[in-house]
XYZ file of C-alpha atoms in Angstrom:
391
model
C 2.942 22.818 -4.400
C 4.240 22.597 -7.584
C 2.419 20.434 -10.641
C 5.501 18.301 -11.323
C 6.542 14.615 -10.959
C 9.387 14.517 -8.379
C 8.927 10.166 -8.036
C 12.275 10.503 -9.857
C 13.991 12.749 -7.415
C 12.464 11.190 -4.470
C 13.499 7.132 -5.446
C 17.273 9.132 -5.885
C 17.045 10.874 -2.542
C 15.831 7.563 -0.663
C 18.767 5.895 -1.940
C 21.407 8.595 -1.014
C 20.099 9.078 2.168
C 20.832 7.869 5.110
C 17.134 6.368 5.908
C 13.543 7.008 4.381
C 9.923 6.657 5.411
C 7.014 6.696 3.390
C 2.879 7.323 3.649
C -0.178 8.181 2.510
C -1.598 11.340 3.841
C -5.022 10.732 5.958
C -7.960 12.842 6.852
C -6.521 13.396 9.797
C -3.551 14.930 8.410
C -4.585 17.179 6.519
C -7.436 18.538 8.197
C -10.145 16.395 6.553
C -11.524 15.465 9.632
C -13.485 16.389 13.017
C -10.449 15.272 14.240
C -7.682 17.324 13.589
C -3.907 16.820 15.451
C -2.246 19.040 13.696
C 0.866 18.007 11.360
C 1.881 14.681 9.722
C 1.141 11.255 12.206
C 4.504 9.057 12.245
C 4.003 5.517 13.038
C 5.642 4.687 16.195
C 7.263 1.393 14.900
C 8.980 4.576 12.257
C 10.458 6.786 15.067
C 14.311 6.449 14.363
C 13.714 8.552 11.154
C 12.521 11.113 13.721
C 15.011 10.567 17.046
C 17.651 8.089 17.942
C 15.915 6.840 20.990
C 11.908 5.929 21.359
C 9.704 8.412 22.702
C 9.638 7.440 27.164
C 5.679 7.009 28.416
C 4.712 10.438 30.334
C 7.359 12.559 29.102
C 6.818 14.585 25.873
C 10.294 15.592 23.771
C 11.004 17.224 20.540
C 13.776 18.335 18.408
C 13.862 21.228 15.319
C 15.360 20.020 11.796
C 15.694 21.663 8.423
C 13.608 20.541 6.265
C 14.244 21.182 2.289
C 10.642 20.197 0.372
C 10.410 18.895 -3.633
C 14.174 20.224 -3.673
C 13.446 24.054 -4.010
C 12.528 25.581 -0.628
C 13.295 24.898 3.197
C 11.348 24.746 6.319
C 12.215 25.075 9.824
C 10.216 21.721 10.972
C 9.592 20.273 14.711
C 9.321 16.480 15.482
C 7.596 15.666 18.493
C 6.618 12.910 20.472
C 3.780 13.165 22.873
C 3.967 11.187 25.836
C 1.913 12.611 28.295
C -1.473 12.251 29.625
C -3.170 9.858 27.263
C -1.311 10.508 23.936
C 1.068 8.516 23.021
C 2.671 9.377 19.094
C 4.775 10.887 16.870
C 4.186 14.212 14.557
C 5.797 16.123 12.344
C 4.739 20.090 12.985
C 5.084 23.413 11.879
C 5.986 24.580 8.072
C 4.462 22.075 5.832
C 3.513 23.098 2.671
C -0.198 22.276 1.047
C -1.364 20.180 4.224
C -4.774 20.511 3.420
C -8.051 18.035 2.340
C -7.391 18.548 -1.235
C -3.740 16.380 -0.630
C -5.716 13.472 1.664
C -3.831 10.335 -0.161
C -0.864 11.798 -1.362
C 2.335 10.264 -0.321
C 4.342 11.791 2.045
C 8.204 10.428 1.631
C 10.561 12.065 4.259
C 14.384 11.016 3.754
C 17.001 11.810 6.319
C 20.393 13.139 5.551
C 21.921 13.815 8.869
C 20.261 14.463 12.197
C 19.014 17.935 11.748
C 18.423 17.685 7.588
C 16.132 16.020 5.672
C 14.810 16.407 2.615
C 10.704 16.204 1.879
C 8.337 15.364 -0.958
C 4.644 14.721 -1.778
C 3.738 12.508 -4.423
C 0.344 13.578 -5.540
C -0.610 11.447 -8.583
C -1.022 7.968 -9.175
C 1.683 7.255 -11.410
C 4.158 9.655 -8.904
C 3.001 7.583 -6.054
C 3.191 4.152 -7.931
C 6.714 5.101 -9.885
C 8.022 5.584 -6.602
C 6.108 2.333 -4.626
C 7.349 -0.307 -7.669
C 11.063 1.368 -7.407
C 11.242 -0.036 -3.740
C 8.997 -3.365 -4.670
C 6.677 -2.085 -2.425
C 2.911 -1.952 -1.938
C 0.322 0.568 -0.316
C -0.079 -1.584 2.338
C 4.150 -1.642 2.825
C 3.525 2.051 3.323
C 3.652 3.431 6.835
C 7.339 2.712 7.918
C 11.007 2.900 7.334
C 11.272 1.991 3.617
C 13.562 -1.076 3.188
C 16.652 -1.039 1.326
C 18.663 -3.897 2.697
C 17.048 -7.200 4.005
C 19.709 -8.575 5.866
C 22.616 -6.222 7.795
C 25.107 -7.704 10.489
C 24.170 -8.061 13.830
C 20.483 -9.050 12.997
C 18.412 -11.302 14.607
C 16.632 -13.691 12.326
C 12.998 -14.140 13.003
C 11.140 -17.017 12.430
C 8.850 -16.025 9.467
C 12.559 -14.755 7.744
C 13.379 -18.294 8.430
C 10.414 -19.894 6.658
C 11.515 -17.572 3.760
C 14.845 -18.783 3.812
C 13.711 -22.181 3.861
C 11.246 -21.827 1.177
C 13.381 -19.670 -1.229
C 16.887 -22.489 -0.606
C 14.118 -25.010 -2.456
C 13.393 -23.132 -4.967
C 14.644 -24.462 -8.637
C 13.845 -21.511 -10.592
C 15.254 -18.218 -10.130
C 11.713 -16.273 -9.721
C 8.484 -17.693 -8.949
C 5.285 -17.067 -10.807
C 3.540 -14.559 -9.202
C 0.483 -16.665 -8.378
C 3.341 -18.636 -6.858
C 4.969 -16.474 -4.892
C 1.776 -15.228 -3.271
C 0.769 -18.645 -2.544
C 3.973 -19.216 -0.377
C 3.501 -15.843 1.421
C 0.350 -17.182 2.607
C 1.529 -20.471 2.853
C 4.155 -18.945 5.337
C 2.026 -16.544 6.944
C -0.487 -19.276 7.713
C 2.444 -21.371 9.413
C 3.527 -18.529 11.907
C 0.675 -17.587 12.827
C -1.716 -20.095 12.283
C -5.083 -17.916 12.232
C -6.354 -19.486 9.205
C -9.932 -19.057 10.632
C -9.128 -15.207 9.579
C -9.823 -15.571 5.749
C -13.653 -15.800 6.983
C -13.914 -13.846 10.430
C -11.445 -11.092 9.878
C -10.200 -11.469 5.806
C -9.345 -7.288 6.055
C -6.508 -8.454 8.551
C -5.577 -11.411 6.763
C -5.213 -9.778 3.034
C -3.077 -7.109 5.033
C -1.047 -10.136 6.646
C -0.671 -11.592 3.465
C 0.597 -8.659 1.537
C 3.001 -7.774 3.461
C 4.644 -11.142 3.517
C 4.601 -11.033 -0.353
C 6.525 -7.997 -0.306
C 9.373 -9.926 2.800
C 9.426 -12.891 0.492
C 9.755 -10.538 -2.452
C 12.622 -8.707 -1.374
C 14.644 -11.251 0.324
C 14.493 -13.170 -2.971
C 15.709 -10.520 -4.772
C 18.327 -10.231 -1.950
C 19.528 -14.011 -2.457
C 19.255 -13.736 -6.918
C 21.063 -10.293 -7.079
C 22.751 -8.858 -3.723
C 26.699 -10.621 -4.589
C 25.798 -9.843 -8.070
C 25.306 -6.103 -7.532
C 28.112 -5.821 -4.553
C 30.730 -7.157 -7.349
C 30.283 -4.046 -9.523
C 29.222 -3.941 -13.275
C 31.841 -4.001 -16.352
C 30.017 -1.857 -17.787
C 26.933 0.256 -18.171
C 25.185 -1.486 -20.223
C 25.625 -4.435 -18.008
C 24.012 -2.448 -15.156
C 21.478 -0.971 -16.558
C 20.083 -4.709 -18.484
C 20.574 -5.985 -14.540
C 18.988 -2.628 -13.019
C 15.834 -2.903 -15.994
C 14.795 -6.876 -14.949
C 14.910 -6.015 -11.314
C 12.591 -2.831 -11.627
C 10.105 -4.571 -14.245
C 9.863 -7.637 -11.851
C 8.783 -4.820 -9.778
C 6.197 -2.767 -11.449
C 4.501 -6.149 -12.316
C 4.263 -7.968 -8.555
C 1.905 -5.789 -6.590
C -1.511 -5.590 -8.914
C -1.205 -9.337 -9.078
C -0.310 -10.119 -5.761
C -3.711 -8.270 -5.029
C -6.044 -10.333 -7.399
C -4.377 -13.211 -6.316
C -4.760 -12.330 -2.568
C -8.102 -11.373 -3.013
C -8.613 -14.529 -5.153
C -8.109 -16.895 -2.072
C -9.740 -14.594 0.256
C -12.861 -15.635 -1.878
C -12.076 -19.280 -2.784
C -11.969 -19.303 1.428
C -15.250 -17.873 1.603
C -16.134 -19.961 -0.617
C -18.120 -17.520 -2.964
C -18.991 -18.007 -6.424
C -16.867 -15.631 -8.589
C -14.861 -15.483 -11.522
C -11.843 -13.760 -12.005
C -11.618 -11.092 -15.199
C -14.564 -12.628 -17.425
C -15.099 -11.124 -21.017
C -17.899 -8.379 -21.040
C -18.647 -5.632 -23.891
C -16.162 -4.480 -26.186
C -13.793 -7.185 -24.526
C -13.287 -5.562 -21.031
C -11.997 -7.662 -18.347
C -13.012 -6.905 -15.181
C -11.124 -8.289 -11.695
C -13.863 -9.730 -10.470
C -17.833 -11.109 -11.486
C -19.718 -12.528 -8.913
C -21.576 -15.563 -9.292
C -20.381 -16.008 -12.712
C -19.758 -14.705 -16.899
C -22.893 -16.798 -17.413
C -25.118 -15.556 -15.306
C -23.758 -11.966 -16.237
C -24.400 -12.848 -20.583
C -27.680 -14.298 -19.487
C -30.221 -11.693 -19.537
C -33.035 -13.682 -17.659
C -30.604 -13.325 -14.647
C -31.242 -10.418 -12.317
C -28.870 -7.981 -12.630
C -29.594 -6.888 -9.146
C -27.740 -10.237 -8.206
C -25.099 -9.305 -10.501
C -21.836 -7.713 -8.382
C -18.537 -6.249 -9.702
C -15.480 -6.115 -7.829
C -12.536 -3.765 -9.567
C -8.542 -4.348 -7.543
C -6.582 -1.270 -7.336
C -3.807 -0.862 -5.347
C -4.147 2.808 -5.202
C -7.134 4.734 -6.612
C -6.660 8.642 -6.939
C -7.150 8.938 -10.670
C -7.986 5.522 -12.097
C -11.183 4.390 -10.305
C -12.607 5.789 -13.197
C -11.075 2.961 -15.683
C -13.570 0.629 -13.744
C -16.725 2.447 -15.276
C -17.153 0.680 -18.045
C -16.128 -2.315 -17.478
C -19.603 -4.397 -17.048
C -23.174 -2.342 -18.518
C -25.394 -4.652 -16.989
C -24.169 -3.650 -13.340
C -24.554 0.304 -12.372
C -23.038 -0.279 -8.838
C -19.600 -1.312 -9.140
C -17.371 -1.933 -6.037
C -13.620 -1.646 -5.587
C -11.379 -2.876 -3.298
C -7.844 -0.775 -2.858
C -4.968 -0.823 -0.158
C -5.271 3.293 -1.009
C -4.865 4.808 2.415
C -7.264 7.918 2.048
C -8.854 10.347 -0.657
C -10.090 13.728 -0.647
C -13.619 14.040 -0.105
C -14.184 16.081 -3.998
C -12.732 12.015 -5.171
C -15.183 10.612 -3.172
C -18.086 12.910 -4.178
C -17.444 12.235 -7.572
C -17.100 8.056 -7.256
C -20.271 8.360 -5.291
C -21.980 10.303 -7.950
C -20.564 7.735 -10.808
C -22.014 4.623 -8.553
C -18.488 3.270 -6.882
C -18.810 2.189 -3.335
C -15.145 1.573 -2.081
C -13.713 -1.413 -0.336
C -11.353 -1.239 1.710
C -9.037 -2.699 4.761
C -11.047 -2.249 8.132
C -7.847 -0.705 9.208
C -7.681 1.649 6.588
C -11.095 3.223 6.674
C -9.790 5.646 9.752
C -7.523 7.172 6.868
C -10.748 8.258 5.781
C -12.100 11.919 5.775
C -14.906 11.137 8.920
C -17.866 12.349 7.044
C -17.119 9.819 4.211
C -15.708 6.322 6.583
C -19.873 5.035 7.007
C -19.969 5.089 3.157
C -16.716 2.747 2.791
C -17.402 -0.685 2.946
C -14.855 -3.177 4.887
C -13.514 -6.732 2.723
C -15.891 -8.534 5.065
C -19.240 -6.539 4.771
C -18.466 -7.038 1.111
C -17.710 -10.209 1.462
C -21.247 -10.952 3.674
C -23.295 -9.279 0.733
C -22.127 -11.359 -1.874
C -22.729 -14.462 0.078
C -26.363 -12.961 0.725
C -26.734 -11.840 -3.248
C -25.637 -15.552 -3.560
C -27.523 -17.402 -1.019
C -31.039 -16.123 -3.002
């Protein structure tokens, strides 16, 4: 694969295509696990990107399509639904370039131009990945499905979640609330609809994914309310269009990272953990979270092995090294991420640097099998903090 930034091309393709899908390549997709199934797995709810109709259990079906990769070369590839026996899954096979373990964690983007012709991109660096996700206001937790370009279409059935979101939006007295208020509203709507507040303690891994997903939906609906009619009317000048576009894009860029920190704080509050967000450490560094508090960190009589560090990054393929010098007293650093899949080589580098990755339990299976036992769930991290703070 050519080492270039293809995010801009992928964004243009996603906007101009009939439909677009994206997902992080898992260890299973790239063969970086003992259970390689050949080809890229496509989540069941995203079947419209491949077929007009959903697969029928008990039957296999396939079709051949032309895929143009990185706007460079074309392959004759195969979309398959495996419905026989114990299998019930969709995959893309044949001619997929660069599908090797080093590409675990890359963002795969597939754009449907018509039923026989597609465009595809493999976004490798964090800058490329975040440029693409930010453009659509997505976090890594929002991948693995059809990319939303319109929130409300004719004939669309309004769900209970959307009704709650609409009620919230109509009650706002500002265009856009602060990121903290938006995150709190998303949690409130999620808890109102699903009513499983006990999950904060019993299943925080599921809860945080649900909150992040709800905030994404809330954010996109609010954007539609605030800008939908303005955009449909058109613009009097290019400058006016650029001004509005920059406002929208900059707000999307700043949302995801802050959102993750707000939701993690809510999880820690719900588990009665003692922590401080963004304390000042050596060299005026500001780690995302420190347990139990800044005073203990700066008190050198407090045992260092009872201090805990947690960084929070939506993606961490390249930026995990940023946390290494943010708290000198803590040798082992934990890093929470929504990244799905990282290569064995990168995980080895993290391990040697004393970094323990923490991810939602659902995402552990996207990492290489030989490394899965060394990756912590959010529940395991919380139990670890509780144990340390109980002494």
